[in-house]
GROMACS .gro file of C-alpha atoms in nm:
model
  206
    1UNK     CA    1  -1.664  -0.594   1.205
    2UNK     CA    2  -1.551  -0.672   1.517
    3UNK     CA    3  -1.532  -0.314   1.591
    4UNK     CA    4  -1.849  -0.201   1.466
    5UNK     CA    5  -1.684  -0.001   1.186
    6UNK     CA    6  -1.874  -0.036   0.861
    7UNK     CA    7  -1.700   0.216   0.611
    8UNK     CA    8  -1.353   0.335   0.531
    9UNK     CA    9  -1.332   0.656   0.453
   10UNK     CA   10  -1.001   0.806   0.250
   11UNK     CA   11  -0.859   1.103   0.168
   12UNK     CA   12  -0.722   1.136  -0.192
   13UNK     CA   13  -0.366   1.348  -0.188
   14UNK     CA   14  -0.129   1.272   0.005
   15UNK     CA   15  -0.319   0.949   0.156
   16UNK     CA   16  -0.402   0.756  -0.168
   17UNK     CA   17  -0.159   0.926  -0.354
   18UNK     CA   18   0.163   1.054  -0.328
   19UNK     CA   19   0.036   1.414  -0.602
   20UNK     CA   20   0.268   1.626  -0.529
   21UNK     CA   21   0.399   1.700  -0.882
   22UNK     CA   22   0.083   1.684  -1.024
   23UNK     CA   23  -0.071   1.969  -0.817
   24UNK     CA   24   0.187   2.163  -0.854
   25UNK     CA   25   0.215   2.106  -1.234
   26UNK     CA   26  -0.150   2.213  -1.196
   27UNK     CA   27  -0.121   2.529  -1.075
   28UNK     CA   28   0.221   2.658  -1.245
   29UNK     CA   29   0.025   2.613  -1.522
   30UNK     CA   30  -0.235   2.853  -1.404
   31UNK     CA   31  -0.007   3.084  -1.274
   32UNK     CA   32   0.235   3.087  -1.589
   33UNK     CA   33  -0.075   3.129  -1.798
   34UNK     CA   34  -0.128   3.466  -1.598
   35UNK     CA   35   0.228   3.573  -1.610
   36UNK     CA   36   0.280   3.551  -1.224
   37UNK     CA   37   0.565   3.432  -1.032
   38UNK     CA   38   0.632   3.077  -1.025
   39UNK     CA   39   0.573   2.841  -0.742
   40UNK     CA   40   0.827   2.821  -0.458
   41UNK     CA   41   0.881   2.492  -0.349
   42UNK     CA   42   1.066   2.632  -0.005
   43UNK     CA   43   0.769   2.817   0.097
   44UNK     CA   44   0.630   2.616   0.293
   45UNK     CA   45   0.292   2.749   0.368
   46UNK     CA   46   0.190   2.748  -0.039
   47UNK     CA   47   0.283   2.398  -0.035
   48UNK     CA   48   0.044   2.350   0.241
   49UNK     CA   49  -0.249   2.532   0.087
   50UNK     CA   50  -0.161   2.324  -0.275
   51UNK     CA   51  -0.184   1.990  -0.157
   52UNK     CA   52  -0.492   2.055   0.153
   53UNK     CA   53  -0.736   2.283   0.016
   54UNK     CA   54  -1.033   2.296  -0.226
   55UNK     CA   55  -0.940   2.450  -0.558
   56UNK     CA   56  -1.130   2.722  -0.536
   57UNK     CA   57  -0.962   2.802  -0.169
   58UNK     CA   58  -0.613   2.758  -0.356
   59UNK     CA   59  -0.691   3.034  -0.602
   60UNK     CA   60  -0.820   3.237  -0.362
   61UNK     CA   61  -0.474   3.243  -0.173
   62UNK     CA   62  -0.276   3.245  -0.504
   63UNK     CA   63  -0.476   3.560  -0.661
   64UNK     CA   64  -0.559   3.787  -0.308
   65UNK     CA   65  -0.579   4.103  -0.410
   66UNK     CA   66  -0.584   4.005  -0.804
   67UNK     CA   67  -0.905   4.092  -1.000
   68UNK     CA   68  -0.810   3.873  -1.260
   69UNK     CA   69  -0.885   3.588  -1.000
   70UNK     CA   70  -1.239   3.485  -1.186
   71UNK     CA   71  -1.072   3.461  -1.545
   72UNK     CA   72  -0.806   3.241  -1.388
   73UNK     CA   73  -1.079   3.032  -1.204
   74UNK     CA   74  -1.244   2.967  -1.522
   75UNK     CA   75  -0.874   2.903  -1.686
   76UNK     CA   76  -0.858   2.630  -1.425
   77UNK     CA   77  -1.149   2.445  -1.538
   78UNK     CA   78  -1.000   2.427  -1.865
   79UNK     CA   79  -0.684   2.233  -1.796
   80UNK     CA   80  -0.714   1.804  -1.894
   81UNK     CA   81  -0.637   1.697  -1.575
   82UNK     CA   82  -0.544   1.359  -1.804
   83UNK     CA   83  -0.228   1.474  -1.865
   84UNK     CA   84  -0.131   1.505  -1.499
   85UNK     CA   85  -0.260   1.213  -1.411
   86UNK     CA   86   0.111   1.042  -1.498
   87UNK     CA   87   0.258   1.263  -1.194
   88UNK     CA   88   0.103   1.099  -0.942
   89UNK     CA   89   0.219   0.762  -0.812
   90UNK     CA   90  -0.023   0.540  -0.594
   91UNK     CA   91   0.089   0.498  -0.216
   92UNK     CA   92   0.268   0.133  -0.172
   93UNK     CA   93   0.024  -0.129  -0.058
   94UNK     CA   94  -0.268   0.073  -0.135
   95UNK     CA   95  -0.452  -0.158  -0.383
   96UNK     CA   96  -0.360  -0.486  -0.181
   97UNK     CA   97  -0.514  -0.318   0.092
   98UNK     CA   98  -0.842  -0.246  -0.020
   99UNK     CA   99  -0.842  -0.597  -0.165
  100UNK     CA  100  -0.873  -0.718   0.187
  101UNK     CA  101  -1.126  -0.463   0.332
  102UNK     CA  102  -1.341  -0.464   0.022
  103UNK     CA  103  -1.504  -0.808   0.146
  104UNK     CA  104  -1.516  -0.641   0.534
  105UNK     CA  105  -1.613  -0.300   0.527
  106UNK     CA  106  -1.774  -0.012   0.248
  107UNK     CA  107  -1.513   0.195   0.082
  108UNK     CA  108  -1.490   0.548   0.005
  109UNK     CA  109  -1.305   0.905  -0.063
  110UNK     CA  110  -1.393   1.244   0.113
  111UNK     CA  111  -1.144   1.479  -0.080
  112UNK     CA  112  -1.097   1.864  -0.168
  113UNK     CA  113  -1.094   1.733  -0.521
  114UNK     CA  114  -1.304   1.900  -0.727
  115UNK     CA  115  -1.403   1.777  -1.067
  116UNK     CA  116  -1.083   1.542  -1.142
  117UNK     CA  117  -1.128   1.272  -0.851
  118UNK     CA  118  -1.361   1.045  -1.115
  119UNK     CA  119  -1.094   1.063  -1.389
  120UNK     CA  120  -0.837   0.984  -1.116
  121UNK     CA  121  -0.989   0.669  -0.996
  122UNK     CA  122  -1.080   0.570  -1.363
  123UNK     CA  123  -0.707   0.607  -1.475
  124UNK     CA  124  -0.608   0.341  -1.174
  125UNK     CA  125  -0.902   0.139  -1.192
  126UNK     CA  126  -0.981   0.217  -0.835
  127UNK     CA  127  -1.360   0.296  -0.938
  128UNK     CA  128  -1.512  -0.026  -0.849
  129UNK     CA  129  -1.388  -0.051  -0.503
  130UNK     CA  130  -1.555   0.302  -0.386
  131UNK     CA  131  -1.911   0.273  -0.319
  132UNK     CA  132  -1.934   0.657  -0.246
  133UNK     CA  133  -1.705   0.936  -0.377
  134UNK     CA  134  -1.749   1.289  -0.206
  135UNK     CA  135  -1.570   1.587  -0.375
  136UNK     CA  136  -1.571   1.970  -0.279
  137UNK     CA  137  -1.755   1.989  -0.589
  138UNK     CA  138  -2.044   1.825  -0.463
  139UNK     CA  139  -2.078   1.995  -0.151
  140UNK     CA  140  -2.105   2.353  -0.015
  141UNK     CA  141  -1.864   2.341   0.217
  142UNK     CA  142  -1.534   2.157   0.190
  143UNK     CA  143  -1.286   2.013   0.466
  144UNK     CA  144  -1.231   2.144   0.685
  145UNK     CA  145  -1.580   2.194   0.709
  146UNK     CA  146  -1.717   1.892   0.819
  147UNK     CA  147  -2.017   1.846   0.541
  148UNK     CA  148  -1.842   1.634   0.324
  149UNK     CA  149  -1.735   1.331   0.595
  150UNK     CA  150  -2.158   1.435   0.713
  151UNK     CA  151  -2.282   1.345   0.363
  152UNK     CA  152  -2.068   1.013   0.314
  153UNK     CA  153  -2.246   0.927   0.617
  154UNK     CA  154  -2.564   0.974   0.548
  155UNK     CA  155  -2.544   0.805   0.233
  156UNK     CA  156  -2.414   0.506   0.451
  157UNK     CA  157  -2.661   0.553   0.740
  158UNK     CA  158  -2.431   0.526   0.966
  159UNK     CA  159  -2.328   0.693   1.258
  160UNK     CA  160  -1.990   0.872   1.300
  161UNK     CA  161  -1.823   0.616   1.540
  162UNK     CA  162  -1.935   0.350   1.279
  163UNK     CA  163  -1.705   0.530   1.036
  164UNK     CA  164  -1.290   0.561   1.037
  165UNK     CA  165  -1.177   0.860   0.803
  166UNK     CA  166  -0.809   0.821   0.694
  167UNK     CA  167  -0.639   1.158   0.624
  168UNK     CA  168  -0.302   1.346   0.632
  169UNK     CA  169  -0.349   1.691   0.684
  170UNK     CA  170  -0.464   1.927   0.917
  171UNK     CA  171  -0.746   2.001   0.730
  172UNK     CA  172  -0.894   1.624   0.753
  173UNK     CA  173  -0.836   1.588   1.063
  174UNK     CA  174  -1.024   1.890   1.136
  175UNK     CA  175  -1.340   1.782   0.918
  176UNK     CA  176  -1.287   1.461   1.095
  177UNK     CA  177  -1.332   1.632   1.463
  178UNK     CA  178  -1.626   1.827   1.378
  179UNK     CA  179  -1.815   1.535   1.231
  180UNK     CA  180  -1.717   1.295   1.542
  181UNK     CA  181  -1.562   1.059   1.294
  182UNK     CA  182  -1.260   0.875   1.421
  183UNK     CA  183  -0.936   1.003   1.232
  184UNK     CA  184  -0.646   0.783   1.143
  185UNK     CA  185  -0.311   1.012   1.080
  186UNK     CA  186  -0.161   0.880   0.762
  187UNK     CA  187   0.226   0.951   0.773
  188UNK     CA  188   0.138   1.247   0.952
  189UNK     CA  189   0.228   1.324   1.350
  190UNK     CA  190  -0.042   1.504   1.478
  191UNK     CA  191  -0.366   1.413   1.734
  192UNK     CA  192  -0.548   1.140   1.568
  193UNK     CA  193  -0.760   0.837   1.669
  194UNK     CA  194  -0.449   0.629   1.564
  195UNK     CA  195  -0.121   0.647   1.326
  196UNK     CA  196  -0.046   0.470   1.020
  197UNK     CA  197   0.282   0.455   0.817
  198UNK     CA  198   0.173   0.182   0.599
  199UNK     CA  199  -0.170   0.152   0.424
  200UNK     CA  200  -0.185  -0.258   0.545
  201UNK     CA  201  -0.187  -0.122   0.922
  202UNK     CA  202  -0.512  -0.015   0.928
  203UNK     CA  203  -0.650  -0.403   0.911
  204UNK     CA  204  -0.482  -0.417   1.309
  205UNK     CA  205  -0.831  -0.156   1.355
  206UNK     CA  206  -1.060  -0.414   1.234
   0.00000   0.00000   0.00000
């Protein structure tokens, strides 16, 4: 590339998808299952911790001070994240867009996803154009930490500035700072290498 980028990186919610619902179908579920109070969609932090954060992170802030907090974890792992997968709609111009990078660049996800990002990209036949697929579950430390972006890297060999990382949260953009790799701000306004409404703007970078 003209550039001297040689991988894509993306973030799954929010970036990929638009998984609101499911998320929060997700962890009603939990919570309902534990006879707490529901979710409240007007609370704005909880809605930021849902749709940013590693499960195990978003069960930590939903049971503080709860010592049923293991049982639910385990409850957690039990849900068939198959029948969310239908609440979650694919960000317009997505697909077409990694149709055009595929042939230019390597492709692939650095999420806070833990064990349902496979199933996810499965279910919308998006498997076959990520060459590397990094979940919290496969690394110590999740964004904001900046391990996972490290270890998507290194499989790559590649150095951070070889790398763009496409996120919409504080939380990548954070993991993206620490591991020096240039951040593009999905529909988000905050400090970024660059801004993106649309998925097909990125190509301008290349």
């Amino acid at each position: 590339m003209k550039n001297g980028y040689k991988v894509v990186i993306y973030d799954c919610d929010g970036v990929m998808f638009d998984s609101f619902e499911a998320n929060f179908a997700f962890y009603e579920r939990i919570l309902s299952r534990f006879d707490k109070l529901p979710l409240d969609r007007n609370d704005a932090e909880t809605m930021r911790v849902l749709h940013t954060y590693a499960n195990v992170d978003v069960m930590a802030y939903l049971f503080a001070g709860d010592d049923r907090r293991v049982e639910a974890q385990a409850f957690a792992g039990t849900i068939d994240y198959r029948e969310l997968v239908p609440f979650m709609l694919m960000e317009e111009g997505f697909r077409e867009t990694l149709n055009v990078l595929q042939p230019k660049v390597e492709l692939a996800v650095c999420t806070n996803r833990t064990t349902s990002m496979d199933l996810v990209l499965e279910s919308f036949d998006l498997n076959r154009y990520f060459g590397c697929v990094m979940t919290a579950a496969r690394v110590e430390n999740p964004k904001p930490h900046p391990e996972p972006l490290l270890k998507v890297l290194e499989h790559y060999r590649i150095a951070p500035g070889e790398a763009l990382f496409v996120g919409d949260s504080d939380v990548d953009r954070q993991a993206a700072e620490a591991a020096g790799v240039p951040f593009i701000a999905y529909k988000a306004d905050m400090p970024a290498f660059a801004r993106i409404d649309r998925h097909d703007e990125i190509l301008t970078l290349l």
